[in-house]
Coordinates of C-alpha atoms in Angstrom, one line a residue:
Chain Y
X1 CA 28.0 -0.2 -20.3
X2 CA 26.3 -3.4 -22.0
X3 CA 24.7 -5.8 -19.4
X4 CA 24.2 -9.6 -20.5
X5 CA 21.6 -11.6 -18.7
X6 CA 23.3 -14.8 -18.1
X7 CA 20.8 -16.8 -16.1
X8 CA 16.7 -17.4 -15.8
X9 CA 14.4 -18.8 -13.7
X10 CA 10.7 -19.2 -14.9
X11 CA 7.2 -19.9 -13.3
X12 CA 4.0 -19.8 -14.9
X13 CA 1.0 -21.7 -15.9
X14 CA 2.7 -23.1 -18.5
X15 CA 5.0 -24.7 -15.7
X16 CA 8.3 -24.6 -13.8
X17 CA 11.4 -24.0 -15.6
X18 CA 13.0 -22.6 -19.4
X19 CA 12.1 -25.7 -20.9
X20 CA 8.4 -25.7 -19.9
X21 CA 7.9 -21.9 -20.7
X22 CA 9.5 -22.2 -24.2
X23 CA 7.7 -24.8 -25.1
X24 CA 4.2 -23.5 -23.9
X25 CA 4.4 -19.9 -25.2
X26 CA 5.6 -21.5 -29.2
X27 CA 2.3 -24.3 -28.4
X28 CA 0.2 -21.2 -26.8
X29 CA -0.9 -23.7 -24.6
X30 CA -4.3 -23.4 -23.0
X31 CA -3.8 -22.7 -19.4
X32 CA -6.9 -20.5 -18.5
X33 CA -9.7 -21.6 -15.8
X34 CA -11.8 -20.7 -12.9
X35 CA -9.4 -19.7 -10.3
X36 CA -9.4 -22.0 -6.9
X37 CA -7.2 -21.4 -5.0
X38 CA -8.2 -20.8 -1.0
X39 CA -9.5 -17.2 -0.4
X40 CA -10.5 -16.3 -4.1
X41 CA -14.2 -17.1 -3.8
X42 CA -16.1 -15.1 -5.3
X43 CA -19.2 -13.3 -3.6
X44 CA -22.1 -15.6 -3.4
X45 CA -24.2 -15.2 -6.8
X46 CA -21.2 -13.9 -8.5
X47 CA -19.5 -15.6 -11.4
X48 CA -16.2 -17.2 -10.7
X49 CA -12.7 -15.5 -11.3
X50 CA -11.1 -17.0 -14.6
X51 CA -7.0 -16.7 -14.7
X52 CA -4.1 -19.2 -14.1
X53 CA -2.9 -20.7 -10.5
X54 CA 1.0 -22.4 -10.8
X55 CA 1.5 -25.9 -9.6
X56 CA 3.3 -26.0 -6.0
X57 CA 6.6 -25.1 -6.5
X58 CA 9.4 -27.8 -6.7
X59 CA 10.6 -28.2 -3.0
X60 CA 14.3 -26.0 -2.7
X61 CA 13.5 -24.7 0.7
X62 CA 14.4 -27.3 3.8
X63 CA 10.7 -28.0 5.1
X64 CA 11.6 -25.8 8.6
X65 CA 11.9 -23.2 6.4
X66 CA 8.7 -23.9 3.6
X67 CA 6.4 -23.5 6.5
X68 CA 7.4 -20.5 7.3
X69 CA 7.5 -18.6 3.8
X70 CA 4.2 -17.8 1.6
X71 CA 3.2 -18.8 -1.7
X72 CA 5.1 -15.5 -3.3
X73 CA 8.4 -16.7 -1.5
X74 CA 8.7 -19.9 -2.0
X75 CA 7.8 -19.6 -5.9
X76 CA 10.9 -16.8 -6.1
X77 CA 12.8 -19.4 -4.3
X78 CA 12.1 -21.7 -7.3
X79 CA 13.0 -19.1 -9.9
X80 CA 16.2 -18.0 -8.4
X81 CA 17.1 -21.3 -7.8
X82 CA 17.1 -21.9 -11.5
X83 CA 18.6 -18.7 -12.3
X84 CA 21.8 -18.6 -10.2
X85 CA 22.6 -21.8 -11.5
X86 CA 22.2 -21.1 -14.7
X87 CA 24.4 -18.4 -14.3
X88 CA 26.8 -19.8 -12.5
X89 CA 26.6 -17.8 -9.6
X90 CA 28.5 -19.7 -6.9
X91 CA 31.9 -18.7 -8.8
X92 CA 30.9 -15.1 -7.8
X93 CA 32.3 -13.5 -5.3
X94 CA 28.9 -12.8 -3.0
X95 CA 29.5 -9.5 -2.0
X96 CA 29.2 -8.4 -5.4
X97 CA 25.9 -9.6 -5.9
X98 CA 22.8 -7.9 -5.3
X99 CA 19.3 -8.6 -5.7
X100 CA 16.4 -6.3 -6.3
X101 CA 12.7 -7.8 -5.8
X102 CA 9.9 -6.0 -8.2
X103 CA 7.1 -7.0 -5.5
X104 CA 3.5 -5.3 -4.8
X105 CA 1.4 -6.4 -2.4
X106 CA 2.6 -9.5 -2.7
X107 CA 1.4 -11.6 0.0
X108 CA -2.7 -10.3 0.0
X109 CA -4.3 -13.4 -0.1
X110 CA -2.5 -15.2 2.7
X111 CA -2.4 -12.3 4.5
X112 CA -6.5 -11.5 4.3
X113 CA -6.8 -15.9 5.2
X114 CA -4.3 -15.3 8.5
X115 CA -6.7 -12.0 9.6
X116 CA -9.6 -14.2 9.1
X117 CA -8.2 -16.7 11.3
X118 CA -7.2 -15.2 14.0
X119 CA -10.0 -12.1 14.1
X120 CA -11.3 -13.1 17.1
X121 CA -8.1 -14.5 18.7
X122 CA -5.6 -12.1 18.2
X123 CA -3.2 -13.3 21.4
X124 CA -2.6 -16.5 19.0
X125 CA -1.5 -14.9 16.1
X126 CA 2.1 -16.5 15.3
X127 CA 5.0 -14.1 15.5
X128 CA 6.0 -15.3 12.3
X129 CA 3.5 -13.5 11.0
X130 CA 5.4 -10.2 12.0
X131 CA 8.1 -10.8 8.8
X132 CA 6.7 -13.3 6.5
X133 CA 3.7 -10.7 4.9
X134 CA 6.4 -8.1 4.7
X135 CA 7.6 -7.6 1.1
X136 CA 11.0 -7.4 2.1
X137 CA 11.0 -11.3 3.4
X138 CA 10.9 -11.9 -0.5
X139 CA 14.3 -10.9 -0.7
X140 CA 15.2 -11.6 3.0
X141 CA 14.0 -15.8 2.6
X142 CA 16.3 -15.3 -1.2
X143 CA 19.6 -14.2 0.6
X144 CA 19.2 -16.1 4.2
X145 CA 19.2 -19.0 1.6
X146 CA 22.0 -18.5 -1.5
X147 CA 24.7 -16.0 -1.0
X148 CA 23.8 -12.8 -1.7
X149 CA 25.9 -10.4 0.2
X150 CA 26.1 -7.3 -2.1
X151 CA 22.5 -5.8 -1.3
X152 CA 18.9 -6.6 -1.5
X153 CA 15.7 -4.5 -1.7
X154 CA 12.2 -4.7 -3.0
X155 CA 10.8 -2.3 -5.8
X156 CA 7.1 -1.8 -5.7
X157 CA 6.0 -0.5 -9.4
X158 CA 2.6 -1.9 -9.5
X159 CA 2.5 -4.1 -12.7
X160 CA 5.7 -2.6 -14.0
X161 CA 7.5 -3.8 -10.5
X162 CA 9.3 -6.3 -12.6
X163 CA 10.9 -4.1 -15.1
X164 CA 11.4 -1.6 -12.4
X165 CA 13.4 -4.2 -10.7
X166 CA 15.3 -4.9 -13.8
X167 CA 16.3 -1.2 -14.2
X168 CA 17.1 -0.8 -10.6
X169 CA 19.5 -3.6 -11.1
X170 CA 20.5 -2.3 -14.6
X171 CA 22.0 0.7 -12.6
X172 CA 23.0 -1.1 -9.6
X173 CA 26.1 -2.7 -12.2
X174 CA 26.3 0.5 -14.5
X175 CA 27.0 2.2 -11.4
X176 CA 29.6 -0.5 -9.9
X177 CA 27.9 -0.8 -6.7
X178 CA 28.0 -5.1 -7.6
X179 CA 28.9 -7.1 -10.8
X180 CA 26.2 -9.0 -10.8
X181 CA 22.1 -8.1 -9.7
X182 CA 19.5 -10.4 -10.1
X183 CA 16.1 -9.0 -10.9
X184 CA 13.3 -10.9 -9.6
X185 CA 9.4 -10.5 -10.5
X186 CA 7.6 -11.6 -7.5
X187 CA 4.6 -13.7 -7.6
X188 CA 1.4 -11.2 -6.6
X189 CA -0.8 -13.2 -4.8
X190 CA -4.1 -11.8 -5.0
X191 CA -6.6 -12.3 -2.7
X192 CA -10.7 -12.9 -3.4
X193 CA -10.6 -8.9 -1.8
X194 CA -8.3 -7.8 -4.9
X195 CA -10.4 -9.6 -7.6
X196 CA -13.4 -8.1 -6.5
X197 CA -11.7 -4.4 -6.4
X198 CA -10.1 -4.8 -9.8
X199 CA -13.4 -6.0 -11.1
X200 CA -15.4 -3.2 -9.5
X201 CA -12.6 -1.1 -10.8
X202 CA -13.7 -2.2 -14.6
X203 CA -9.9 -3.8 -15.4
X204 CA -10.5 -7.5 -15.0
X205 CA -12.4 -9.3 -17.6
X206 CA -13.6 -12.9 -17.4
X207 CA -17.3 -12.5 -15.7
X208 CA -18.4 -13.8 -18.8
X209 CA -16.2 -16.4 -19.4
X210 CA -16.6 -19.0 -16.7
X211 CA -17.9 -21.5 -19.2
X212 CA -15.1 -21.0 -21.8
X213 CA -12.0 -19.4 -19.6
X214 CA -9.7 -20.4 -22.5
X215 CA -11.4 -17.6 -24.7
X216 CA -11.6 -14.8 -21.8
X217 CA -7.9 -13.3 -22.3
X218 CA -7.8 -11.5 -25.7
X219 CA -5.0 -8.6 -25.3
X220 CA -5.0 -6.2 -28.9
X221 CA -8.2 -8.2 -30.1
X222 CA -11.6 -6.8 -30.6
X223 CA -13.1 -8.6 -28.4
X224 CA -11.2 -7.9 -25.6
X225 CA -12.6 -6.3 -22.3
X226 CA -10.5 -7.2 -19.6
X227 CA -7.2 -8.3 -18.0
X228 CA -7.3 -11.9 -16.9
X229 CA -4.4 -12.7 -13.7
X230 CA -2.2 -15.4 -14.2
X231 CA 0.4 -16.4 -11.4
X232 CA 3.8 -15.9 -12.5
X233 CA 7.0 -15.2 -11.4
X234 CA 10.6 -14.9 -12.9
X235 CA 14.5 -14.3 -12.3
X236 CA 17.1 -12.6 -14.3
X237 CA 20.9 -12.5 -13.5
X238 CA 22.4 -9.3 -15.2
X239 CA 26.0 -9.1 -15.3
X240 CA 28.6 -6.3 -16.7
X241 CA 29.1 -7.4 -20.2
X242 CA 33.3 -7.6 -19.8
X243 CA 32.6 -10.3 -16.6
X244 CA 30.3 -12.1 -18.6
X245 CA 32.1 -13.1 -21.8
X246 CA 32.7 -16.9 -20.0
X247 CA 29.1 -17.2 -19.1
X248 CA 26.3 -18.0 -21.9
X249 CA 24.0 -14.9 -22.7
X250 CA 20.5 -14.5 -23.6
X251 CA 20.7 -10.8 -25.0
X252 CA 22.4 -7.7 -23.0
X253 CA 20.3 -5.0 -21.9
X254 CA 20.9 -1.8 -23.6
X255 CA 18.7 0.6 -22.9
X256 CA 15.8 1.8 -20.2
X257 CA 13.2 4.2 -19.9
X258 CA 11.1 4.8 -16.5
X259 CA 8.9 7.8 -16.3
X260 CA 5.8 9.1 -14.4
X261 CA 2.8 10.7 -16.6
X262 CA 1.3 12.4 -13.5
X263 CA -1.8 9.6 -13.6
X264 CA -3.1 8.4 -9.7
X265 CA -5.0 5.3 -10.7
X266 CA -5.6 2.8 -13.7
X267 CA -5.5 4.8 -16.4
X268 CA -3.0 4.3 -19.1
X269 CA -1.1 7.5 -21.2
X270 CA 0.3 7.1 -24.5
X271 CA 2.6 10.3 -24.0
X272 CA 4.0 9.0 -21.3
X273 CA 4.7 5.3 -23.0
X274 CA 6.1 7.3 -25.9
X275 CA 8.7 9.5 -23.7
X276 CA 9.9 5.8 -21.8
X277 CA 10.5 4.4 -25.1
X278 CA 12.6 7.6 -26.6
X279 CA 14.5 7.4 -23.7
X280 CA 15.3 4.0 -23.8
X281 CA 16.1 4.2 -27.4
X282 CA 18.3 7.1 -26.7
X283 CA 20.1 5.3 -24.4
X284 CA 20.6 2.1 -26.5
X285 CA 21.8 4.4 -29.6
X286 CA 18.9 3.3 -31.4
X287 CA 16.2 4.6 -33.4
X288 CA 12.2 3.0 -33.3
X289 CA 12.9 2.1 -36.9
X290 CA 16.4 -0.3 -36.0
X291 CA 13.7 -2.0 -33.5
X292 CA 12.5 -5.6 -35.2
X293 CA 10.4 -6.9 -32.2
X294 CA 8.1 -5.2 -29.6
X295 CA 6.8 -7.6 -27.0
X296 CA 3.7 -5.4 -25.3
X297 CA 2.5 -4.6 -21.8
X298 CA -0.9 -5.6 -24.1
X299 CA -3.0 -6.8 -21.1
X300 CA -6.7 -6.9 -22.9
X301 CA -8.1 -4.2 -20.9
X302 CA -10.0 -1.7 -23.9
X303 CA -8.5 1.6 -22.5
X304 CA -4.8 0.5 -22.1
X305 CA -4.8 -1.4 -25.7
X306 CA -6.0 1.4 -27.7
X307 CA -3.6 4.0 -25.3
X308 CA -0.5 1.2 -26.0
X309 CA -1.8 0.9 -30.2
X310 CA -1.7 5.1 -30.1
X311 CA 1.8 5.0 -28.5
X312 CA 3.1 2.0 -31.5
X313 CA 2.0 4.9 -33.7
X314 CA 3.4 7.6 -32.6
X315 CA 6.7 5.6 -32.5
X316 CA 6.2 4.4 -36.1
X317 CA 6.3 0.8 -35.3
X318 CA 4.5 -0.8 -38.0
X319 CA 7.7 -2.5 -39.7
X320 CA 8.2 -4.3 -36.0
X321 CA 6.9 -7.6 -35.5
X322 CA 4.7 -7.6 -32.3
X323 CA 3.3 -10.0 -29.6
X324 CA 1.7 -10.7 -26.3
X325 CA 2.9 -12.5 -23.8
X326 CA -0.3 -12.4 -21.6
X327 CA -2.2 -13.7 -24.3
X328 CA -0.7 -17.2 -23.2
X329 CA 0.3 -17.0 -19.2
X330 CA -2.3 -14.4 -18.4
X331 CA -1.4 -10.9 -16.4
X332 CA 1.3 -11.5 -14.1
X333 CA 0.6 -8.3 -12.1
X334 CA 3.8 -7.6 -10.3
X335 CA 6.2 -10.9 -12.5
X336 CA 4.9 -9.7 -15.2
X337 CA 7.9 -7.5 -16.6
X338 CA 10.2 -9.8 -15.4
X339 CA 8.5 -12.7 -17.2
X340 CA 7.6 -11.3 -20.3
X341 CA 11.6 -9.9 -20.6
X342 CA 12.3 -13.7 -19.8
X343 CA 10.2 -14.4 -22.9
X344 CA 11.9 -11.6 -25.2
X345 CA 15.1 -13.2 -24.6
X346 CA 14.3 -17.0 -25.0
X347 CA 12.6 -15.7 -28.5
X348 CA 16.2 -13.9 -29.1
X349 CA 17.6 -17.0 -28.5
X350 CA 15.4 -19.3 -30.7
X351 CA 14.9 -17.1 -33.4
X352 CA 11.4 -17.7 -33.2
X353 CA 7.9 -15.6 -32.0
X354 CA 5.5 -17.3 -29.9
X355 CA 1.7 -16.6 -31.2
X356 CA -0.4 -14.2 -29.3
X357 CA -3.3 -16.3 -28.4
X358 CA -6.9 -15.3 -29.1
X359 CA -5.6 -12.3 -31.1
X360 CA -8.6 -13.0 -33.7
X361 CA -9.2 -9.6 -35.1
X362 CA -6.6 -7.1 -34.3
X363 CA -8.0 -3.7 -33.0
X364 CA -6.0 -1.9 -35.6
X365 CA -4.8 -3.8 -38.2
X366 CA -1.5 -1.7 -39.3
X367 CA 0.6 -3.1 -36.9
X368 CA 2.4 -6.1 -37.9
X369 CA 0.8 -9.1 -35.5
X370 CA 2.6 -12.0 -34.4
X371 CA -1.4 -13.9 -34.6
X372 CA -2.2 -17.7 -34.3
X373 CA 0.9 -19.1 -35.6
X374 CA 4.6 -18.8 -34.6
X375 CA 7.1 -17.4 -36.6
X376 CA 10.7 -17.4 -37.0
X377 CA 12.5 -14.1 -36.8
X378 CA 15.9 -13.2 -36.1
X379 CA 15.6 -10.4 -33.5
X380 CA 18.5 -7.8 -33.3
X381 CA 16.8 -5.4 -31.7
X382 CA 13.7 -5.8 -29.5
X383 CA 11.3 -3.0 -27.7
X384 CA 9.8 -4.2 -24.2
X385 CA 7.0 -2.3 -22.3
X386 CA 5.6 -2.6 -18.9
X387 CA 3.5 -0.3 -17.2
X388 CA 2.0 0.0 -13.8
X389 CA -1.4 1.6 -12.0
X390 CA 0.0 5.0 -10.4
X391 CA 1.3 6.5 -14.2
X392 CA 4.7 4.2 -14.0
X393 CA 5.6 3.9 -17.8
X394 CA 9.0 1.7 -18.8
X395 CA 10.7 0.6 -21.8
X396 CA 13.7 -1.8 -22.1
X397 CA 15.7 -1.8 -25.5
X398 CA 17.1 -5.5 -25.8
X399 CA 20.3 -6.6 -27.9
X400 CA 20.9 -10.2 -29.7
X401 CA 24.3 -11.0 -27.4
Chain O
X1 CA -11.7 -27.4 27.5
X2 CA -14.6 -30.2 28.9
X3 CA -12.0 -32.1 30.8
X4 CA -9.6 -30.4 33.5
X5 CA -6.1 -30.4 32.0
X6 CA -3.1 -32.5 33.3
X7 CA 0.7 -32.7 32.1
X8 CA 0.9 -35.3 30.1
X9 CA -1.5 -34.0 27.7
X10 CA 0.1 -30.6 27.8
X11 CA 3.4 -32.3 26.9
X12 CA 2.2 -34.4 23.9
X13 CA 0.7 -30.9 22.5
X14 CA 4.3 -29.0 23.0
X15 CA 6.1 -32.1 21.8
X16 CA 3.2 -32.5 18.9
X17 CA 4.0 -28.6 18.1
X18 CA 8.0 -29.0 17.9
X19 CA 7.6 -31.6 15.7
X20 CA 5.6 -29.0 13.6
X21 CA 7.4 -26.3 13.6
X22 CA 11.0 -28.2 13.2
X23 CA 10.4 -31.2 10.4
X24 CA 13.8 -32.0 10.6
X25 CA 13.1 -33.4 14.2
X26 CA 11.2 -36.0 12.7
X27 CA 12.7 -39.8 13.8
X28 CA 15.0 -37.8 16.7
X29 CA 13.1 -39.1 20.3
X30 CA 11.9 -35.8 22.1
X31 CA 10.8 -36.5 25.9
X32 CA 9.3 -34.3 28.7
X33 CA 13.2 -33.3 30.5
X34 CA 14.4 -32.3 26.6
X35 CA 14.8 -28.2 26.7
X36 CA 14.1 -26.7 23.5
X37 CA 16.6 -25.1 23.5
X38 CA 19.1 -27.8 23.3
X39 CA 16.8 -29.7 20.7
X40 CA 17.7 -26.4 18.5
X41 CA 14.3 -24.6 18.1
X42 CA 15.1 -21.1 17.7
X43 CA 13.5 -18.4 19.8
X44 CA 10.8 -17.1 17.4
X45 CA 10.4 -20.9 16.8
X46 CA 9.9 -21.4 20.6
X47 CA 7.2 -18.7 20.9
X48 CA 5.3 -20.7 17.8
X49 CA 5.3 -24.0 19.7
X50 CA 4.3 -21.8 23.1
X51 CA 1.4 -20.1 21.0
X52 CA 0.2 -22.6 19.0
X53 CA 0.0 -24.9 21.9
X54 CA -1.6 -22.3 23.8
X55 CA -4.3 -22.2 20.9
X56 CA -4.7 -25.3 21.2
X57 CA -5.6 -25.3 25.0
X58 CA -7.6 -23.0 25.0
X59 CA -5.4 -20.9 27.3
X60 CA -4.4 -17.1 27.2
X61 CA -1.4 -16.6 28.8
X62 CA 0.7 -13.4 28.4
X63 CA 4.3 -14.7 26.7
X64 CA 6.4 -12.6 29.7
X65 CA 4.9 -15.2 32.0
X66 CA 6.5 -18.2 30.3
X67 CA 9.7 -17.4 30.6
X68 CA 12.1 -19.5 32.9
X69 CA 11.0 -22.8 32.6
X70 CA 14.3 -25.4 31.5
X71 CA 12.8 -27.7 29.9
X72 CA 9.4 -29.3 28.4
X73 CA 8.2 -30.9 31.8
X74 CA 8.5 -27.1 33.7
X75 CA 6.9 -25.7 30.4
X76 CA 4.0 -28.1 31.0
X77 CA 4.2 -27.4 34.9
X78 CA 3.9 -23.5 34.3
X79 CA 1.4 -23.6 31.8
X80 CA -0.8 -25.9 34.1
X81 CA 0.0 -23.4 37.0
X82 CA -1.4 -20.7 34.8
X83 CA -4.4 -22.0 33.5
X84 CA -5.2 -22.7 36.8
X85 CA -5.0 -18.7 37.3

């Protein structure tokens, strides 16, 4: 069964909303800088964090209910928002629509602010505090607000949580459990505690770009060394292609591939990105060489390029145009595959590539770079990867509608 | 607290922490003999106001000892009892 996306909601540094994203992603806009937010100081003497921070969200929540919902909700608020009615979704019956949330960890750095609060007054601590931190309130704030009566749960595939949600939903309509499941990349708000790890851990770059943050995110370049985080999140209504034919589609999902290499930590495996891919493609009917756009997981870090370049080879991708979507918006962590799908269809759409910023001197040159420049390209047929800490490897196959 | 606590200060800080944690209250009068109940604060909503009051205060008060009171003004009363030990 084909599945149409018919609606999506956008946030990233490039703004709020379809219109914003578009236009940032072809203008690879400069959104990069020392990250301020409350609770992501770094350790006294230490360089600051580099990445992106979103403006507040636009205010859909009644303010009774804002002050009770963190950062994570109220920016998936914003997305769906934009998503259901994009799709339309109030003509739907609302039993048979469900909603998966791709979330992990998503509440850290609100979470570690509230403990330091209240560490030494613990009989204060508001019982709100006892749902809101929970990743199920994500989903729980989503349908206590628009009518979502089918089901809701949360998916937690590290930074593949988003495409995990969209292949959770995927089977949730292939299955007929609803007719309509909204996928929804949740906003991973990390905390100062989280930078720090994943800079100990030797996955972050930017130390050495406080002075010129713009230049610190280089995914497939050289002179790469590091993911840098950038706050995103994003919403995707998938509907069963024969209920959708009334509605206006970005692409239809054909085919997914979700596996585990057997890895505990960080460290990326090109077999295991290879067998998600083959069985996508086997899914969609397709082979690698019918595929005319890959949009990579590409995050910058050394390791996972070269791993993700070994697994475009082993596919035979050089004929494929290719980007990277963090290049521009940064590493959306847990968003990220929701996003960067959100981006594969609005290229569908416009016919057009958006550049991979800083992508200077390619780390292997055979591959067919989308570089400084857009490009127009009609895509039929486009290859999607996300993966996630924990050896989670996905591919989605997308169609032109 | 420097100064010994009396009622009307401990109803300005519940009233102060309704209007907090219910916005839409805003330009609707709330006095001492309004229950929250009746002014539509829900119960986790009521043990927010209690806490954050409590907070506030300076007082530490177990929750299962505030329950009863009607209204804002036996709130107060109760809590002023309490502190008192």
């Amino acid at each position: 069964m084909r599945i149409a996306v018919t609606g999506i909601g956008v946030a990233s540094g490039l703004g709020y909303g379809k219109a914003a994203f578009l236009q940032g992603l072809f203008e690879a806009r400069g959104v990069f800088s020392e990250l301020t937010r409350h609770g992501r100081e770094p350790a006294g003497g230490e360089p600051p964090f580099v990445g992106v921070e979103l403006d507040e969200p636009p205010n859909v929540l009644p303010a009774r209910l804002a002050r009770t919902a963190t950062l994570s909700s109220r920016v998936a608020m914003a997305v769906l928002q934009e998503a259901w009615q994009d799709a339309g979704l109030d003509q739907v019956d609302p039993e048979r629509i469900g909603l998966v949330v791709g979330s992990s960890n998503p509440m850290s750095r609100e979470q570690a602010l509230a403990a330091q609060r209240y560490a030494d007054k613990l009989e204060f601590v508001p019982p709100r505090h006892g749902h809101m931190f929970l990743s199920s309130d994500i989903a729980g704030l989503c349908t206590s607000v628009l009518p979502i009566r089918g089901f809701s749960q949360s998916v937690d595939a590290a930074s593949a949580s988003g495409s995990v949600a969209v292949i959770q939903a995927m089977d949730a309509v292939r299955s007929g459990r609803v007719d309509v499941c909204i996928a929804l990349g949740a906003l991973q708000d990390l905390s100062g505690y989280d930078l720090h790890a994943m800079r100990s851990l030797g996955v972050m770059g930017g130390a050495d770009h406080a002075a010129r943050p713009g230049e610190a995110c280089r995914p497939m370049d050289l002179a790469h060394y590091g993911f840098i985080y950038g706050e995103a999140s994003a919403a995707l209504v998938l509907m069963r292609k024969d209920l959708s034919m009334s509605h206006n589609s970005y692409g239809d999902l054909i085919g997914a591939g979700h596996i585990a290499d057997g890895s505990r930590g960080p460290e990326p495996n090109s077999e295991g990105q290879v067998r998600a891919a083959l069985n996508a493609l086997a899914q969609a009917g397709l082979t690698a060489k019918q595929i005319d756009f890959v949009n990579g997981h590409a995050t910058g870090t050394p390791q996972g390029d070269f791993e993700e370049c070994r697994t475009y080879h082993s596919l035979e991708l050089h004929h494929a145009r290719i980007n990277a979507t963090k290049s521009i918006v940064g590493h959306g962590m847990s968003a990220a595959g929701a996003l960067e799908l959100a981006a594969v269809l609005l290229q569908i759409k416009e016919g057009r590539l958006h550049p991979t910023r800083n992508l200077e001197n390619p780390i292997d040159e055979s591959f067919d770079w989308v570089k400084a420049e857009p490009v127009s390209h009609e895509i039929r047929h486009a290859l999607k990867f996300s993966f996630g800490f924990g050896g989670i490897n996905t591919a989605l196959v997308i169609a032109a509608p | 607290m420097g100064n010994p606590l009396d009622n009307t200060e401990i109803i300005n800080i519940l009233i102060e922490e309704i209007r907090e944690t219910v916005p839409e209250l805003e330009g609707q009068p709330i006095s001492a003999s309004d229950s929250m109940v009746d002014l539509g604060v829900n119960s986790i909503e009521r043990s927010e106001v209690i806490l954050a009051a409590m907070e506030r205060l300076d007082l530490k008060i177990p929750m299962v000892q505030l329950h009863g009171p009607k209204d804002i003004q036996e709130l107060a009363d109760l809590l002023l009892v309490k502190s008192a030990g």
